[in-house]
């Protein structure tokens, strides 16, 4: 069974075709800068040798981008199908469950209407998700589609963890609460860690560190807390997001800089984090390189972000009543030994005994234990696979 995975961001689109019988990825691609002057389409046909296609287009919207994806999927040189009817199902990554869905759902008119109602909870991503759902329904009439939500894994959080301490009636009226994001990634690495650990009731802290970063506290496979909130702005220091900040800073800065609330949130979402503090940029590798070349603000933001992760690990260890395993995943978590070392140094008091050489020479794209075998708390580097989670849930629902 061939499952097309569609993962739309506010101005991007990632896709894969997965043969669910073998769980192999047949095609993987990405499109950036949708709605801007120039979009790059990268399309990789897996196999040996891998065939790579890259070209520049201009797309006004996600529907236009998807049309090109469908052309590529059946193209002579880079296609994986002779006919588009060989797609058996589509799995869409959708940002927000809201309070309406408790897990993945089959897509139909009724579930689309609920997603449309939830647009205010994710005003940048939800319209792109819904556009892609509607375009695929037109391009593939009758093919079953499933929505897999980024917030769903976190729905097991207890109420005392997901509530904000605002007047209760506003929580009830407007559903203002912590939802959390990166759920498919946290779910995937939780599954791998549980298999590696064996046994029951394991307490796992997952650090997903990438352009966007979040951390989750998981007990016996169920999420107990996570660092992102109503939106992905809360929590860790990220590529361009500030993460946690005193909300009173908003009024102070709006006054000083003459911002309205939209400008203020744009500043916290797009101009802060690695980019804002370092002045170098949002990309982890660039900031790392600048830090190694002596740039003090780059060094500072790396220290700030590692310190924030360390604080959350402490908090979540307390919340879970101890910790059995810490997981690193995401572009930075998987690839930056320096970040892992900054986070983990000093956590020996929890029962960590690290193999620092193994951390430094950790092979890429493999599940690796970087703590010593004798360590009471295991530390794993686990490559995430959000698309596979979406494919499995799509198969299970159809
Ligand atoms: P997204 O949140 O967009 O899914 P990823 O999880 O793919 O992001 O992570 C991308 C980030 O990981 C980029 O900022 C990239 O520079 C960073 N990254 C990748 N490798 C390294 C490395 N070796 N050191 C530091 N940062 C890295």
Short mmCIF file of C-alpha atoms and ligand atoms in Angstrom, two decimals:
data_model
loop_
_atom_site.label_atom_id
_atom_site.label_comp_id
_atom_site.label_asym_id
_atom_site.label_seq_id
_atom_site.Cartn_x
_atom_site.Cartn_y
_atom_site.Cartn_z
CA UNK A 1 0.00 0.00 0.00
CA UNK A 2 1.45 3.37 -1.10
CA UNK A 3 0.73 6.26 1.23
CA UNK A 4 1.39 9.85 0.24
CA UNK A 5 2.35 11.98 3.24
CA UNK A 6 1.62 15.70 2.97
CA UNK A 7 3.18 17.99 5.55
CA UNK A 8 2.30 21.64 4.88
CA UNK A 9 3.83 24.54 6.81
CA UNK A 10 2.70 28.15 6.48
CA UNK A 11 4.95 28.67 3.41
CA UNK A 12 6.40 25.20 2.87
CA UNK A 13 5.34 21.75 1.79
CA UNK A 14 7.13 18.49 2.53
CA UNK A 15 6.00 15.19 1.08
CA UNK A 16 6.93 11.53 0.98
CA UNK A 17 5.57 8.35 -0.51
CA UNK A 18 5.88 5.41 1.88
CA UNK A 19 5.28 1.78 0.99
CA UNK A 20 3.67 0.82 4.27
CA UNK A 21 4.24 -2.93 3.79
CA UNK A 22 8.00 -2.39 4.03
CA UNK A 23 7.87 1.04 5.75
CA UNK A 24 10.32 2.22 3.07
CA UNK A 25 10.28 5.79 1.79
CA UNK A 26 10.08 5.74 -2.04
CA UNK A 27 10.12 9.49 -2.69
CA UNK A 28 10.89 12.44 -0.48
CA UNK A 29 10.58 16.09 -1.37
CA UNK A 30 10.21 19.60 -0.13
CA UNK A 31 9.12 23.00 -1.40
CA UNK A 32 9.94 26.25 0.38
CA UNK A 33 8.95 29.91 0.05
CA UNK A 34 5.40 29.33 -1.24
CA UNK A 35 3.79 32.73 -1.84
CA UNK A 36 7.15 34.40 -2.41
CA UNK A 37 9.08 35.28 -5.59
CA UNK A 38 11.03 32.04 -5.85
CA UNK A 39 10.27 28.54 -4.53
CA UNK A 40 12.78 25.72 -4.66
CA UNK A 41 11.41 22.26 -5.32
CA UNK A 42 13.67 19.39 -4.21
CA UNK A 43 12.48 15.92 -5.12
CA UNK A 44 14.47 12.77 -4.35
CA UNK A 45 13.61 9.44 -5.86
CA UNK A 46 15.02 6.84 -3.48
CA UNK A 47 16.75 3.68 -4.64
CA UNK A 48 20.21 3.08 -5.98
CA UNK A 49 21.31 5.34 -7.36
CA UNK A 50 19.14 8.01 -5.75
CA UNK A 51 17.81 10.44 -8.40
CA UNK A 52 17.60 14.07 -7.36
CA UNK A 53 15.56 16.81 -9.03
CA UNK A 54 15.84 20.46 -8.06
CA UNK A 55 14.22 23.44 -9.78
CA UNK A 56 12.89 26.90 -9.08
CA UNK A 57 9.24 27.85 -9.50
CA UNK A 58 6.89 30.59 -8.39
CA UNK A 59 3.87 29.38 -6.42
CA UNK A 60 1.10 31.67 -5.21
CA UNK A 61 -0.36 28.98 -2.96
CA UNK A 62 -0.08 25.38 -1.75
CA UNK A 63 -2.51 24.11 -4.41
CA UNK A 64 -0.14 25.19 -7.19
CA UNK A 65 2.78 23.55 -5.39
CA UNK A 66 0.84 20.29 -4.97
CA UNK A 67 0.04 20.22 -8.69
CA UNK A 68 3.78 20.16 -9.42
CA UNK A 69 4.30 17.41 -6.82
CA UNK A 70 1.67 15.26 -8.55
CA UNK A 71 3.34 15.87 -11.95
CA UNK A 72 6.70 14.81 -10.49
CA UNK A 73 5.24 11.67 -8.91
CA UNK A 74 4.33 10.34 -12.38
CA UNK A 75 7.13 11.95 -14.40
CA UNK A 76 9.25 9.73 -16.65
CA UNK A 77 12.60 10.52 -15.02
CA UNK A 78 11.71 11.23 -11.41
CA UNK A 79 8.35 9.52 -10.96
CA UNK A 80 7.53 6.62 -8.69
CA UNK A 81 4.17 5.79 -10.30
CA UNK A 82 3.02 5.28 -13.87
CA UNK A 83 -0.38 6.57 -12.83
CA UNK A 84 -1.52 8.64 -9.90
CA UNK A 85 -4.17 6.00 -9.12
CA UNK A 86 -1.34 3.95 -7.57
CA UNK A 87 -1.62 6.19 -4.49
CA UNK A 88 -3.80 4.20 -2.08
CA UNK A 89 -4.17 6.74 0.72
CA UNK A 90 -3.03 10.17 1.86
CA UNK A 91 -1.90 11.12 5.35
CA UNK A 92 -1.95 14.84 6.14
CA UNK A 93 -0.06 16.39 9.00
CA UNK A 94 -2.48 18.89 10.53
CA UNK A 95 -1.40 21.34 13.19
CA UNK A 96 -4.19 21.47 15.71
CA UNK A 97 -6.73 19.06 17.21
CA UNK A 98 -8.37 21.87 19.14
CA UNK A 99 -10.62 20.28 21.76
CA UNK A 100 -12.62 18.40 19.14
CA UNK A 101 -10.39 15.50 18.13
CA UNK A 102 -8.74 13.01 20.44
CA UNK A 103 -6.50 11.48 17.78
CA UNK A 104 -6.12 10.97 14.04
CA UNK A 105 -9.34 11.05 11.99
CA UNK A 106 -10.59 10.07 8.56
CA UNK A 107 -11.09 13.17 6.47
CA UNK A 108 -14.63 13.95 5.31
CA UNK A 109 -16.80 17.06 5.01
CA UNK A 110 -17.64 16.96 8.70
CA UNK A 111 -14.03 16.69 9.93
CA UNK A 112 -12.91 19.38 7.46
CA UNK A 113 -15.59 21.72 8.88
CA UNK A 114 -14.21 21.16 12.40
CA UNK A 115 -10.65 21.88 11.20
CA UNK A 116 -11.93 25.10 9.59
CA UNK A 117 -13.49 26.10 12.90
CA UNK A 118 -10.05 25.60 14.52
CA UNK A 119 -8.20 27.94 12.12
CA UNK A 120 -7.91 30.66 14.83
CA UNK A 121 -5.82 28.22 16.92
CA UNK A 122 -3.23 27.98 14.13
CA UNK A 123 -3.82 30.89 11.76
CA UNK A 124 -0.60 30.34 9.78
CA UNK A 125 -0.60 26.55 9.42
CA UNK A 126 -4.24 25.46 9.49
CA UNK A 127 -5.27 27.23 6.24
CA UNK A 128 -2.30 25.59 4.45
CA UNK A 129 -3.23 22.18 5.90
CA UNK A 130 -6.85 22.58 4.80
CA UNK A 131 -5.88 23.84 1.30
CA UNK A 132 -3.74 20.73 0.80
CA UNK A 133 -6.55 18.46 2.00
CA UNK A 134 -9.00 20.03 -0.45
CA UNK A 135 -6.53 19.94 -3.35
CA UNK A 136 -5.70 16.28 -2.76
CA UNK A 137 -9.41 15.45 -2.57
CA UNK A 138 -9.82 16.98 -6.05
CA UNK A 139 -6.69 15.37 -7.51
CA UNK A 140 -7.43 11.94 -5.99
CA UNK A 141 -11.22 11.57 -5.84
CA UNK A 142 -12.32 8.64 -3.69
CA UNK A 143 -8.88 7.99 -2.19
CA UNK A 144 -9.11 7.78 1.64
CA UNK A 145 -7.33 10.54 3.55
CA UNK A 146 -6.41 10.82 7.20
CA UNK A 147 -5.51 13.85 9.33
CA UNK A 148 -2.74 13.23 11.86
CA UNK A 149 -2.49 16.08 14.35
CA UNK A 150 0.66 17.64 15.72
CA UNK A 151 -0.95 18.24 19.10
CA UNK A 152 -2.57 14.81 19.53
CA UNK A 153 0.24 13.03 21.40
CA UNK A 154 0.04 15.65 24.13
CA UNK A 155 -3.68 15.20 24.79
CA UNK A 156 -2.91 12.82 27.66
CA UNK A 157 -1.48 15.69 29.75
CA UNK A 158 -3.26 16.02 33.10
CA UNK A 159 -5.36 19.14 33.52
CA UNK A 160 -3.03 20.70 36.10
CA UNK A 161 -0.25 20.56 33.46
CA UNK A 162 -2.19 21.96 30.51
CA UNK A 163 -4.11 24.73 32.29
CA UNK A 164 -2.91 28.34 32.32
CA UNK A 165 -3.78 30.18 35.51
CA UNK A 166 -6.18 32.63 33.83
CA UNK A 167 -9.85 33.10 34.72
CA UNK A 168 -11.42 29.67 34.32
CA UNK A 169 -14.38 30.86 32.26
CA UNK A 170 -11.99 32.01 29.52
CA UNK A 171 -10.42 28.57 29.36
CA UNK A 172 -13.94 27.17 28.94
CA UNK A 173 -15.11 29.78 26.48
CA UNK A 174 -12.02 30.09 24.28
CA UNK A 175 -10.13 26.80 24.93
CA UNK A 176 -7.02 28.73 25.98
CA UNK A 177 -4.67 26.06 27.34
CA UNK A 178 -1.39 24.30 26.65
CA UNK A 179 -1.65 22.00 23.63
CA UNK A 180 1.98 21.32 22.67
CA UNK A 181 3.35 20.53 19.19
CA UNK A 182 5.83 18.20 17.42
CA UNK A 183 3.52 15.42 18.66
CA UNK A 184 4.36 12.98 15.85
CA UNK A 185 8.07 13.33 16.61
CA UNK A 186 7.62 12.94 20.38
CA UNK A 187 5.42 9.91 19.72
CA UNK A 188 7.93 8.29 17.35
CA UNK A 189 10.97 8.64 19.60
CA UNK A 190 8.94 7.61 22.65
CA UNK A 191 8.10 4.34 20.86
CA UNK A 192 11.74 3.70 19.94
CA UNK A 193 12.98 4.56 23.44
CA UNK A 194 10.39 2.29 25.07
CA UNK A 195 11.53 -0.60 22.87
CA UNK A 196 15.18 0.05 23.70
CA UNK A 197 14.46 0.36 27.43
CA UNK A 198 12.05 -2.56 27.77
CA UNK A 199 9.97 -2.87 30.93
CA UNK A 200 7.04 -0.75 32.03
CA UNK A 201 6.27 2.64 33.54
CA UNK A 202 9.42 4.18 32.08
CA UNK A 203 9.88 7.91 32.59
CA UNK A 204 11.24 9.52 29.42
CA UNK A 205 12.19 13.13 28.66
CA UNK A 206 12.30 13.84 24.91
CA UNK A 207 14.26 16.86 23.65
CA UNK A 208 13.23 17.66 20.07
CA UNK A 209 15.73 20.38 19.10
CA UNK A 210 15.51 21.80 15.57
CA UNK A 211 14.45 25.11 14.03
CA UNK A 212 11.48 24.75 16.32
CA UNK A 213 12.22 23.01 19.62
CA UNK A 214 10.13 21.40 22.31
CA UNK A 215 10.57 18.99 25.17
CA UNK A 216 8.14 16.45 26.55
CA UNK A 217 7.77 14.46 29.77
CA UNK A 218 6.37 11.00 29.14
CA UNK A 219 5.40 8.23 31.56
CA UNK A 220 4.50 4.74 30.36
CA UNK A 221 4.19 6.05 26.80
CA UNK A 222 1.80 8.87 27.72
CA UNK A 223 2.67 12.54 27.56
CA UNK A 224 2.48 14.26 30.97
CA UNK A 225 3.77 17.71 30.02
CA UNK A 226 5.38 19.61 27.16
CA UNK A 227 7.04 22.96 26.70
CA UNK A 228 5.08 24.47 23.79
CA UNK A 229 1.72 25.96 24.67
CA UNK A 230 -1.35 27.32 22.94
CA UNK A 231 1.07 28.10 20.10
CA UNK A 232 4.64 26.94 19.38
CA UNK A 233 6.05 30.17 20.85
CA UNK A 234 6.33 28.97 24.44
CA UNK A 235 9.21 27.01 25.94
CA UNK A 236 12.74 26.55 24.65
CA UNK A 237 14.97 29.09 22.87
CA UNK A 238 14.51 28.32 19.15
CA UNK A 239 15.85 29.42 15.76
CA UNK A 240 13.73 32.57 15.62
CA UNK A 241 11.39 32.19 18.64
CA UNK A 242 12.10 33.55 22.10
CA UNK A 243 10.39 30.74 23.98
CA UNK A 244 9.45 31.57 27.60
CA UNK A 245 9.35 35.28 28.37
CA UNK A 246 7.62 37.41 30.99
CA UNK A 247 4.36 38.45 29.23
CA UNK A 248 4.76 41.92 30.75
CA UNK A 249 7.77 42.44 28.41
CA UNK A 250 5.23 42.72 25.60
CA UNK A 251 3.64 45.93 26.86
CA UNK A 252 7.04 47.39 27.72
CA UNK A 253 8.52 46.60 24.30
CA UNK A 254 5.39 47.62 22.39
CA UNK A 255 5.60 50.97 24.12
CA UNK A 256 9.35 51.43 23.48
CA UNK A 257 9.28 50.23 19.87
CA UNK A 258 5.84 51.51 18.85
CA UNK A 259 4.68 48.00 17.91
CA UNK A 260 1.10 46.82 17.63
CA UNK A 261 0.39 43.31 18.95
CA UNK A 262 0.93 41.68 15.53
CA UNK A 263 4.34 43.31 15.16
CA UNK A 264 5.16 42.28 18.70
CA UNK A 265 4.30 38.63 18.09
CA UNK A 266 6.17 38.67 14.80
CA UNK A 267 9.22 39.94 16.74
CA UNK A 268 8.94 37.10 19.26
CA UNK A 269 8.22 34.44 16.62
CA UNK A 270 10.50 35.51 13.77
CA UNK A 271 13.18 37.90 15.06
CA UNK A 272 14.18 36.39 18.40
CA UNK A 273 15.86 33.18 19.57
CA UNK A 274 19.18 32.24 17.93
CA UNK A 275 18.66 34.92 15.30
CA UNK A 276 17.88 37.77 17.66
CA UNK A 277 20.51 37.11 20.30
CA UNK A 278 23.41 36.06 18.06
CA UNK A 279 22.76 38.51 15.21
CA UNK A 280 24.23 35.76 13.00
CA UNK A 281 21.09 33.97 11.88
CA UNK A 282 18.61 31.30 12.92
CA UNK A 283 20.44 28.28 11.53
CA UNK A 284 22.00 26.09 14.22
CA UNK A 285 25.07 25.28 12.13
CA UNK A 286 25.79 28.93 11.34
CA UNK A 287 25.46 29.91 14.98
CA UNK A 288 27.66 27.00 16.03
CA UNK A 289 30.33 27.99 13.49
CA UNK A 290 30.22 31.62 14.62
CA UNK A 291 30.58 30.53 18.27
CA UNK A 292 33.61 28.43 17.39
CA UNK A 293 35.11 31.46 15.66
CA UNK A 294 34.82 33.46 18.86
CA UNK A 295 31.51 35.31 18.31
CA UNK A 296 30.43 36.03 21.88
CA UNK A 297 26.74 36.52 21.16
CA UNK A 298 26.63 33.21 19.29
CA UNK A 299 28.33 31.58 22.29
CA UNK A 300 25.82 33.26 24.57
CA UNK A 301 22.72 32.03 22.75
CA UNK A 302 24.06 28.46 22.63
CA UNK A 303 24.59 28.63 26.39
CA UNK A 304 21.15 30.19 26.93
CA UNK A 305 19.37 27.56 24.89
CA UNK A 306 21.22 24.64 26.53
CA UNK A 307 20.54 26.14 29.97
CA UNK A 308 16.82 26.36 29.15
CA UNK A 309 16.76 22.67 28.10
CA UNK A 310 18.62 21.75 31.30
CA UNK A 311 16.07 23.63 33.41
CA UNK A 312 13.18 21.84 31.70
CA UNK A 313 14.89 18.47 32.26
CA UNK A 314 15.08 19.32 35.96
CA UNK A 315 11.46 20.39 36.05
CA UNK A 316 10.22 17.34 34.16
CA UNK A 317 12.29 14.99 36.32
CA UNK A 318 10.44 16.45 39.28
CA UNK A 319 7.10 16.17 37.47
CA UNK A 320 7.72 12.52 36.58
CA UNK A 321 9.10 11.60 40.01
CA UNK A 322 12.48 10.70 38.47
CA UNK A 323 13.78 9.94 35.02
CA UNK A 324 14.88 6.71 33.30
CA UNK A 325 15.85 8.09 29.91
CA UNK A 326 16.65 11.35 28.10
CA UNK A 327 16.24 11.41 24.31
CA UNK A 328 17.75 13.87 21.82
CA UNK A 329 16.18 14.25 18.39
CA UNK A 330 15.55 16.90 15.67
CA UNK A 331 18.24 18.51 13.48
CA UNK A 332 20.18 19.98 16.41
CA UNK A 333 19.46 17.19 18.90
CA UNK A 334 20.61 14.53 16.46
CA UNK A 335 23.64 16.32 15.03
CA UNK A 336 25.10 18.76 17.54
CA UNK A 337 27.23 16.92 20.09
CA UNK A 338 28.17 20.30 21.52
CA UNK A 339 24.54 21.11 22.34
CA UNK A 340 24.03 17.70 23.95
CA UNK A 341 27.17 18.13 26.02
CA UNK A 342 26.17 21.64 27.19
CA UNK A 343 22.76 20.28 28.25
CA UNK A 344 24.00 17.12 29.95
CA UNK A 345 27.13 18.34 31.78
CA UNK A 346 26.18 18.78 35.40
CA UNK A 347 23.26 16.35 35.33
CA UNK A 348 25.33 13.59 36.93
CA UNK A 349 23.34 14.13 40.13
CA UNK A 350 20.34 12.56 38.36
CA UNK A 351 22.27 9.33 37.89
CA UNK A 352 23.75 10.08 34.46
CA UNK A 353 27.09 8.55 33.55
CA UNK A 354 27.98 9.79 30.07
CA UNK A 355 30.29 8.32 27.45
CA UNK A 356 31.50 11.71 26.17
CA UNK A 357 33.55 10.14 23.34
CA UNK A 358 30.48 8.34 22.10
CA UNK A 359 28.53 11.59 22.30
CA UNK A 360 31.18 13.35 20.21
CA UNK A 361 31.51 10.59 17.62
CA UNK A 362 27.85 9.61 17.52
CA UNK A 363 27.11 8.08 14.08
CA UNK A 364 24.36 9.85 12.13
CA UNK A 365 20.93 8.48 11.30
CA UNK A 366 21.13 5.63 13.81
CA UNK A 367 19.64 4.95 17.23
CA UNK A 368 22.60 5.39 19.57
CA UNK A 369 22.98 5.17 23.34
CA UNK A 370 25.50 7.80 24.44
CA UNK A 371 25.43 7.04 28.18
CA UNK A 372 27.66 4.31 29.63
CA UNK A 373 26.03 0.88 30.04
CA UNK A 374 26.27 1.37 33.83
CA UNK A 375 24.40 4.71 33.72
CA UNK A 376 21.23 4.74 35.82
CA UNK A 377 19.65 7.18 33.36
CA UNK A 378 19.98 6.19 29.69
CA UNK A 379 20.67 8.89 27.11
CA UNK A 380 19.72 8.13 23.50
CA UNK A 381 20.18 10.00 20.23
CA UNK A 382 17.27 8.89 18.05
CA UNK A 383 16.61 10.11 14.49
CA UNK A 384 12.98 11.13 14.36
CA UNK A 385 10.60 9.96 11.62
CA UNK A 386 7.41 11.98 11.69
CA UNK A 387 6.34 10.79 8.25
CA UNK A 388 6.40 7.16 9.34
CA UNK A 389 4.11 7.94 12.28
CA UNK A 390 1.70 9.65 9.86
CA UNK A 391 1.86 6.67 7.46
CA UNK A 392 1.22 4.13 10.23
CA UNK A 393 -1.74 6.08 11.61
CA UNK A 394 -3.16 6.47 8.09
CA UNK A 395 -2.91 2.70 7.51
CA UNK A 396 -4.47 1.96 10.88
CA UNK A 397 -7.45 4.24 10.28
CA UNK A 398 -8.29 3.17 6.75
P1 LIG B 1 12.64 21.74 11.64
O1 LIG B 1 12.26 22.28 12.98
O2 LIG B 1 12.53 22.75 10.54
O3 LIG B 1 12.07 20.38 11.33
P2 LIG B 1 15.15 20.30 11.87
O4 LIG B 1 14.76 19.39 12.98
O5 LIG B 1 15.36 19.73 10.52
O6 LIG B 1 14.22 21.56 11.77
O7 LIG B 1 16.51 21.03 12.34
C1 LIG B 1 17.14 21.97 11.54
C2 LIG B 1 18.18 22.70 12.38
O8 LIG B 1 19.19 21.78 12.81
C3 LIG B 1 18.88 23.79 11.57
O9 LIG B 1 18.97 24.97 12.36
C4 LIG B 1 20.26 23.20 11.38
O10 LIG B 1 21.27 24.17 11.23
C5 LIG B 1 20.44 22.43 12.66
N1 LIG B 1 21.57 21.51 12.61
C6 LIG B 1 21.74 20.45 11.81
N2 LIG B 1 22.97 19.89 12.02
C7 LIG B 1 23.59 20.62 13.00
C8 LIG B 1 24.85 20.57 13.67
N3 LIG B 1 25.73 19.64 13.39
N4 LIG B 1 25.11 21.49 14.62
C9 LIG B 1 24.23 22.45 14.92
N5 LIG B 1 23.01 22.55 14.32
C10 LIG B 1 22.69 21.66 13.38
#
